[in-house]
GROMACS .gro file of C-alpha atoms in nm:
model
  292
    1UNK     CA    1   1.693   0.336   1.610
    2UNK     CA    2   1.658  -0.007   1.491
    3UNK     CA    3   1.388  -0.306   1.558
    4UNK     CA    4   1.334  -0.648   1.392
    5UNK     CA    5   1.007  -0.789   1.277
    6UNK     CA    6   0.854  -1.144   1.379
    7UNK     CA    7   0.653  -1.341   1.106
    8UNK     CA    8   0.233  -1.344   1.249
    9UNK     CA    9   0.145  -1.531   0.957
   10UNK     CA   10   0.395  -1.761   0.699
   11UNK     CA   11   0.120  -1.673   0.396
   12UNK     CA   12   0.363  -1.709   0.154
   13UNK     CA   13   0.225  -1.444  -0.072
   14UNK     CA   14   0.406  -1.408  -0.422
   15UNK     CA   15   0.387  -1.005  -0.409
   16UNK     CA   16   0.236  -0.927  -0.072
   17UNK     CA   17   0.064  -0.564  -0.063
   18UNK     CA   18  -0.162  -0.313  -0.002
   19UNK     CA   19  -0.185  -0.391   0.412
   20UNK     CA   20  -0.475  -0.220   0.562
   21UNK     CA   21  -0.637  -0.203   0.916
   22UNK     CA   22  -1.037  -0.201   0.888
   23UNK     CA   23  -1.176  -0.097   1.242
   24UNK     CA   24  -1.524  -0.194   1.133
   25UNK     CA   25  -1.397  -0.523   1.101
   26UNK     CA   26  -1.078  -0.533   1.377
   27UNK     CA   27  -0.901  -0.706   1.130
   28UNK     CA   28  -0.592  -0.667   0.905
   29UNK     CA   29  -0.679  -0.685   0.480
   30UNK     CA   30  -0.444  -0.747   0.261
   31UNK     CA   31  -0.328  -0.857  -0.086
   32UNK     CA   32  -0.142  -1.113  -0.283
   33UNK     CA   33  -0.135  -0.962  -0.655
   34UNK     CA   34   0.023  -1.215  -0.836
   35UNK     CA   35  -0.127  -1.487  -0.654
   36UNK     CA   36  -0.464  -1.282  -0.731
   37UNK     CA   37  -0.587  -1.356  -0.370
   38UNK     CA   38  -0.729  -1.156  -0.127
   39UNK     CA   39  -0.654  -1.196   0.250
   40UNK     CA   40  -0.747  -1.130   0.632
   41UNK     CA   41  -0.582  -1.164   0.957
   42UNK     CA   42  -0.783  -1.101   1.258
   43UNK     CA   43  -0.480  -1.048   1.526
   44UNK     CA   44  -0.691  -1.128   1.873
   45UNK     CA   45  -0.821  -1.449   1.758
   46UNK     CA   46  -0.558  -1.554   1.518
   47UNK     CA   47  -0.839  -1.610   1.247
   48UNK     CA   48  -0.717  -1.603   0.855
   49UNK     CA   49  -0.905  -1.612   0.549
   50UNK     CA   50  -0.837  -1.553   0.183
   51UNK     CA   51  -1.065  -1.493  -0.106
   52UNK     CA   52  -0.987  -1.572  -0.462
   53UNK     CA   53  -1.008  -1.286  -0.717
   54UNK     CA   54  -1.056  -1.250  -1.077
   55UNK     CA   55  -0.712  -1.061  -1.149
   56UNK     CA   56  -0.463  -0.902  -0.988
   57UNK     CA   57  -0.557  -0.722  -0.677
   58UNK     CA   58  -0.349  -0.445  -0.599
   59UNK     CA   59  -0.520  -0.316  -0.295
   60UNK     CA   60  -0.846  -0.378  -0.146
   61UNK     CA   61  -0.970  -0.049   0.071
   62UNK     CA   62  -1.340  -0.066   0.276
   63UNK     CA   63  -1.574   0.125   0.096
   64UNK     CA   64  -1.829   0.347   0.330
   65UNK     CA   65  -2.164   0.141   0.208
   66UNK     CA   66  -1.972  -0.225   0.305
   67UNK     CA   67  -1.794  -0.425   0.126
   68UNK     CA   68  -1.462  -0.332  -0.045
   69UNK     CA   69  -1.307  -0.114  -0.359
   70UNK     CA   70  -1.069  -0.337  -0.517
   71UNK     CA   71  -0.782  -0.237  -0.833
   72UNK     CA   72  -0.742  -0.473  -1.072
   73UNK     CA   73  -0.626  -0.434  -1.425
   74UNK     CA   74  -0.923  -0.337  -1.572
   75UNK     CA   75  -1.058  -0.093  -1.335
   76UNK     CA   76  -1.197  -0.079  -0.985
   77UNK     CA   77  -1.433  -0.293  -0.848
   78UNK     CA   78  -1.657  -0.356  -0.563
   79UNK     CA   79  -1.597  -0.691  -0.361
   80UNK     CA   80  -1.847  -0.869  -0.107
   81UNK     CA   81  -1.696  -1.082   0.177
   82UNK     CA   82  -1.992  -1.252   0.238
   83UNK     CA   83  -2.004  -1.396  -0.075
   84UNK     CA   84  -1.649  -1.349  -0.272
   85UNK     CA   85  -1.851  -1.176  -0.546
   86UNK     CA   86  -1.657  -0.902  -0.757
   87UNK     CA   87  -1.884  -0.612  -0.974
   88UNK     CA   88  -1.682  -0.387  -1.163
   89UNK     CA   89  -1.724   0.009  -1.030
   90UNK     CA   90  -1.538   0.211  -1.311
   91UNK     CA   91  -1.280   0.106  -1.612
   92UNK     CA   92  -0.948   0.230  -1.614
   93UNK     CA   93  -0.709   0.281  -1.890
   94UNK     CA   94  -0.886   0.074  -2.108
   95UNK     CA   95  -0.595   0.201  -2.398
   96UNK     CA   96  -0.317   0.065  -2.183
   97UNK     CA   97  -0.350  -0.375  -2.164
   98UNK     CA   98  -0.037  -0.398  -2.025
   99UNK     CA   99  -0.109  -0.153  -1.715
  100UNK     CA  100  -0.225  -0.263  -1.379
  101UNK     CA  101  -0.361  -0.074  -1.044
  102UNK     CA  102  -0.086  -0.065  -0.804
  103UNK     CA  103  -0.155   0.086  -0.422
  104UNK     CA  104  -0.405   0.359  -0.308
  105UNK     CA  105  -0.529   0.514  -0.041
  106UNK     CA  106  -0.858   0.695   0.106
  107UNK     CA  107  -0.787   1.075   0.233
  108UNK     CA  108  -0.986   1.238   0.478
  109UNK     CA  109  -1.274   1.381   0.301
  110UNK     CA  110  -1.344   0.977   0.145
  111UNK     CA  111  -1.186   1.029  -0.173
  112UNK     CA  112  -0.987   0.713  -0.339
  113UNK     CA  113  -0.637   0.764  -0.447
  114UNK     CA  114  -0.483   0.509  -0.690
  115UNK     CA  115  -0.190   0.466  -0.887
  116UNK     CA  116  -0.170   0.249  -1.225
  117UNK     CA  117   0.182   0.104  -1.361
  118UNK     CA  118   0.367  -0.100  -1.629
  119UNK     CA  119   0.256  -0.456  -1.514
  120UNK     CA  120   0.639  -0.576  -1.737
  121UNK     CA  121   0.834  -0.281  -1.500
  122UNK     CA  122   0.985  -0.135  -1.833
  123UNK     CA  123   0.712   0.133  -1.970
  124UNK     CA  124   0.698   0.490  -1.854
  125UNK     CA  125   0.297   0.467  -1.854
  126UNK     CA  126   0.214   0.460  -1.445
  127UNK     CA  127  -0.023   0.731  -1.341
  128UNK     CA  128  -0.148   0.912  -1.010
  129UNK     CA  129  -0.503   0.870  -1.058
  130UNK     CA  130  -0.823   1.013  -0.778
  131UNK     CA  131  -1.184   0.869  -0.798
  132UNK     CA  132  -1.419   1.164  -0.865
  133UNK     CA  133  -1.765   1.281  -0.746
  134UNK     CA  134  -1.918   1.139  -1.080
  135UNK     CA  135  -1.713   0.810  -1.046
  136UNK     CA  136  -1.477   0.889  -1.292
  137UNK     CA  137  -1.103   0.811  -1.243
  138UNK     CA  138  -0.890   1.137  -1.337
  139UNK     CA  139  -0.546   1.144  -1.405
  140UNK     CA  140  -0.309   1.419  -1.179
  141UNK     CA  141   0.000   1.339  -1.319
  142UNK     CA  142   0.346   1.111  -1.135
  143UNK     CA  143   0.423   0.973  -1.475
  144UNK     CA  144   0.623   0.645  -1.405
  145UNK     CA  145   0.704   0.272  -1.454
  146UNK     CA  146   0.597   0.214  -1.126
  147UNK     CA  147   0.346   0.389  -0.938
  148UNK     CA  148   0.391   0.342  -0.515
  149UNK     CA  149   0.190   0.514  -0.234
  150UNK     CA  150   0.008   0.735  -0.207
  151UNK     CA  151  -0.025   0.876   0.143
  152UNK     CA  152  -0.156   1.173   0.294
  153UNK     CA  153  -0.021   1.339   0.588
  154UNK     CA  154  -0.274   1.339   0.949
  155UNK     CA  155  -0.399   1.703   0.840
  156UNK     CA  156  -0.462   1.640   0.443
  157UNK     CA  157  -0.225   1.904   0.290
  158UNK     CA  158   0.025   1.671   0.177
  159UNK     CA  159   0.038   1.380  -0.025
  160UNK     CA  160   0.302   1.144  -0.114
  161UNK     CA  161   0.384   0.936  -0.378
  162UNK     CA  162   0.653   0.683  -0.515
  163UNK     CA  163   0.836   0.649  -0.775
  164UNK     CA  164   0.968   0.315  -0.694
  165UNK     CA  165   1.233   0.252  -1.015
  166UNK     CA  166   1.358   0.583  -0.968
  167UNK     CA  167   1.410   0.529  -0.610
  168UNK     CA  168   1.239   0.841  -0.531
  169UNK     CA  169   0.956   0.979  -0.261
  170UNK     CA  170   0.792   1.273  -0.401
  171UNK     CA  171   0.540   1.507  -0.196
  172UNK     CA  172   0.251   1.730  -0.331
  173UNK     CA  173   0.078   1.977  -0.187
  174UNK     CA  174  -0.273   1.876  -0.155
  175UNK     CA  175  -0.600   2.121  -0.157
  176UNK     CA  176  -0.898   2.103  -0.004
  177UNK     CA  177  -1.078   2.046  -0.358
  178UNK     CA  178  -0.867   1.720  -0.381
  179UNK     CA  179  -0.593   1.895  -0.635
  180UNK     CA  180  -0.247   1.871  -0.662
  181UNK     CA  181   0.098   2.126  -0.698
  182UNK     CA  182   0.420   2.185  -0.591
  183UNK     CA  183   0.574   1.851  -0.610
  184UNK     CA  184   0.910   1.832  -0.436
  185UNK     CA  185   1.175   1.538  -0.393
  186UNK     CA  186   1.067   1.447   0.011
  187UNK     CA  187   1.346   1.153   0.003
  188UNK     CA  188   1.584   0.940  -0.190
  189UNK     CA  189   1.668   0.592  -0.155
  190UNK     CA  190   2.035   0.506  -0.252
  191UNK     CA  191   2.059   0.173  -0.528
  192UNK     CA  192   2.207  -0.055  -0.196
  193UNK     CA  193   1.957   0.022   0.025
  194UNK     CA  194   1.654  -0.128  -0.234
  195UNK     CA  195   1.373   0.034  -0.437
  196UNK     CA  196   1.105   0.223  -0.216
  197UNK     CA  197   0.764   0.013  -0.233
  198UNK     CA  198   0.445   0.114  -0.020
  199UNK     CA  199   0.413   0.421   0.178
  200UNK     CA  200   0.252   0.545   0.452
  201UNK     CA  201   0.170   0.795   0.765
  202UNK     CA  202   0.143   0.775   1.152
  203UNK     CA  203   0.012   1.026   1.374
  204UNK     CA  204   0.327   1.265   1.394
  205UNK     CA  205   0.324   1.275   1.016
  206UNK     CA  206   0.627   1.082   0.995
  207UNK     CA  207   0.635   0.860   0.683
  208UNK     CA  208   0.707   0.503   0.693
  209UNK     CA  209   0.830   0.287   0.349
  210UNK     CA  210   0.866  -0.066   0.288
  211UNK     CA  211   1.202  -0.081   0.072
  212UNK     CA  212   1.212  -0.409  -0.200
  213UNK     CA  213   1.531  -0.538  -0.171
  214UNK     CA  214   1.629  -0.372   0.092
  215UNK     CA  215   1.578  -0.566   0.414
  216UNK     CA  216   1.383  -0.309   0.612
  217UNK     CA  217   1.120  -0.085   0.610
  218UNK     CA  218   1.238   0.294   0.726
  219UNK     CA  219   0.997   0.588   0.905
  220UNK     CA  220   1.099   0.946   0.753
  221UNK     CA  221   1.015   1.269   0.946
  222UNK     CA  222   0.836   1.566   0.756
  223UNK     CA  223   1.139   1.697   0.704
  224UNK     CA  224   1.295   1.405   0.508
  225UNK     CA  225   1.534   1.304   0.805
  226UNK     CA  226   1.607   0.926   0.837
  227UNK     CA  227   1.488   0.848   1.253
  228UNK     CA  228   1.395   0.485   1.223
  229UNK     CA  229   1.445   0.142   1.079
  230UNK     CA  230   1.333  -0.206   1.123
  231UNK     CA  231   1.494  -0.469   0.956
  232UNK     CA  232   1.320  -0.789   0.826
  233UNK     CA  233   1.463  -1.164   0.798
  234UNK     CA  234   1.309  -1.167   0.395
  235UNK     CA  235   1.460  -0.879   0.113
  236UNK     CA  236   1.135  -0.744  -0.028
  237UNK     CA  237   0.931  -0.518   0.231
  238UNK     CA  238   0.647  -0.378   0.057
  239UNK     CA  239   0.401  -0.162   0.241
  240UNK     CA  240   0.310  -0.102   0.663
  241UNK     CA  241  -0.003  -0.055   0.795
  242UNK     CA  242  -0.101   0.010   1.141
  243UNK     CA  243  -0.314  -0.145   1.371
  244UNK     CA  244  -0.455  -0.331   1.658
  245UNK     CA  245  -0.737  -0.171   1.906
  246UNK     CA  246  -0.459   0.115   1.976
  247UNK     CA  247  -0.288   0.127   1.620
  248UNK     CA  248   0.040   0.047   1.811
  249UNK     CA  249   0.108  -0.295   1.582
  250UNK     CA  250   0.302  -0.205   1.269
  251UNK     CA  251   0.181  -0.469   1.014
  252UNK     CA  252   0.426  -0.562   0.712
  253UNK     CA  253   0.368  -0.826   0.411
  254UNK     CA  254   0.670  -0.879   0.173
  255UNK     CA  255   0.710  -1.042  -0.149
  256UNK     CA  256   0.891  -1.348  -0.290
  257UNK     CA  257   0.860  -1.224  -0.626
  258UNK     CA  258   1.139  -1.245  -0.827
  259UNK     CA  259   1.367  -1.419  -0.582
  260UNK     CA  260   1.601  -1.743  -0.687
  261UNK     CA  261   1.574  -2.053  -0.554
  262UNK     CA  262   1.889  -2.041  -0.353
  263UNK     CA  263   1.704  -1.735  -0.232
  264UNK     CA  264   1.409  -1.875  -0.111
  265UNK     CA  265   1.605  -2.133   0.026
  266UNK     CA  266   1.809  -1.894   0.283
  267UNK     CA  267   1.482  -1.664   0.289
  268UNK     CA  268   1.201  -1.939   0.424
  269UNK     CA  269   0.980  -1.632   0.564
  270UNK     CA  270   0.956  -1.429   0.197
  271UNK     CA  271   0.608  -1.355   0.125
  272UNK     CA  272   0.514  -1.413   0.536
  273UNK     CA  273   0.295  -1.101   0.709
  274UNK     CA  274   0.494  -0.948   0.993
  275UNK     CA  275   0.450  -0.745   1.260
  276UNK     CA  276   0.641  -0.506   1.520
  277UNK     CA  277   0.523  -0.270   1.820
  278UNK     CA  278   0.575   0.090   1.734
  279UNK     CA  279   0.561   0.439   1.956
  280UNK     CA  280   0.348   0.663   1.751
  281UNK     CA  281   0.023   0.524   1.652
  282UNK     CA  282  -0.077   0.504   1.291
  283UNK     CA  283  -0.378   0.707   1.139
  284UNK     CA  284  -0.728   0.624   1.195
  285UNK     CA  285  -0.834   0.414   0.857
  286UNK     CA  286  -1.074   0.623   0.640
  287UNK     CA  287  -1.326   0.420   0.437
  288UNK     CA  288  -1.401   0.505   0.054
  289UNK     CA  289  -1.695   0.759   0.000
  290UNK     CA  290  -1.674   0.964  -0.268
  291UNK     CA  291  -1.759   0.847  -0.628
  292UNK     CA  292  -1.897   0.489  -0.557
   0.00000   0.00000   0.00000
């Protein structure tokens, strides 16, 4: 099964990511991290806003006492809408300069899941990182260049993570108390079809991943089978997210990172926010609770 996506916003974001619905808000947030900006598209009205932030924002994810957990390079940190203010919540890898914070995601008991990587794309020093009780980051392992995902599956018992330079989707087995085993390969993405980017989960547990270089983004079923794909008029899909008032609209950003000028000639759309219907409705957003 294939569908094509339509541009909802030309943004032009140099590395689009992190897309996230926030039903507090009925609105889409999303990132730019290398043009270190912050954005919102409110779909009914057509409303967009952007926010300037101090580094790189890798995601921004609505944190359960307002406002927003942000990664940067430095750490998490707490941002305020109302008045574009940034506070920092907790260092991490302070040792590591060249790292950044990549893409996370909030499980279903409110706990943050992050992943840090090589900002250059050449050192083995990414990690899979989950905000504590105390407000400590800990490490739990995925060494790797670059750190994508994570996801967790609609009944918390498995998480998934990328790594995106090795082309692979890995899946953990996730416990109630928030720890990690069993990893297993869950899917590999062949060197013509891209690098896997983002990741994440509808209702029927199916996986969907943007692919960066690849033209498409592609839903996985939990048993690794290929069922669907949707191609894009831009190369560099990096995460979905779903939403709208029935989680039906598939949002997209993409990236024009990287690409040549006779590519961004033939590619006007790169770094544009698109969207397409879907079938199965995505997962009900969780907010961040735990550790802030």
């Amino acid at each position: 099964m294939t569908t094509m996506a339509e541009p909802v916003w030309e943004v032009g974001a140099e590395l689009g990511e992190g897309p996230v619905w926030v039903a507090r808000d009925r609105a889409l947030w999303f990132t730019d991290i290398k043009g270190r900006r912050i954005h919102r598209f409110d779909p009914a009205s057509g409303e967009r806003s952007g926010w300037d932030a101090p580094g790189m924002p890798g995601f921004a994810l609505p944190a359960a006492r307002g406002g927003f957990v942000v990664g940067m390079a430095d750490g998490l940190h707490r941002f305020d809408p109302a008045d574009g203010s940034f506070g920092m919540l907790a260092a991490v890898e302070p040792d590591l300069p060249g790292n950044r914070l990549n893409d996370a995601v909030v499980d279903r008991a409110g706990r943050l899941w992050f992943g840090t990587m090589d900002n250059g794309e050449t050192d083995a020093s990414g990690m899979l990182y989950r905000l504590q009780a105390d407000g400590v980051p800990r490490a739990m392992g995925g060494e790797c260049v670059i750190t994508n995902g994570p996801a967790v599956n609609p009944d918390g018992t498995i998480l998934y993570h990328v790594d995106t330079l090795a082309r692979v989707i890995y899946a953990f087995a996730l416990d109630a108390d928030g720890g990690l085993s069993d990893r297993r390969v869950f899917a590999t993405i062949d060197p013509v079809d891209g690098h896997p980017d983002g990741v994440s989960m509808d209702a029927e547990g199916h996986v969907w991943v943007g692919l960066y270089g690849g033209w498409s983004a592609r839903r996985y079923a939990p048993d690794g089978t290929l069922v669907e794909t949707v191609r894009f008029p831009v190369a560099n899909v990096t995460k979905v997210a779903f939403g709208g008032p029935d989680l039906r609209t598939a949002f997209a950003t993409t990236a024009k990172q990287g690409l040549s000028t006779e590519a961004l000639a033939a590619q006007p759309l790169a770094g544009a926010l698109f969207a397409f219907p879907v079938a199965v409705p995505g997962l009900e957003g969780r907010e961040v609770s735990v550790g802030i």
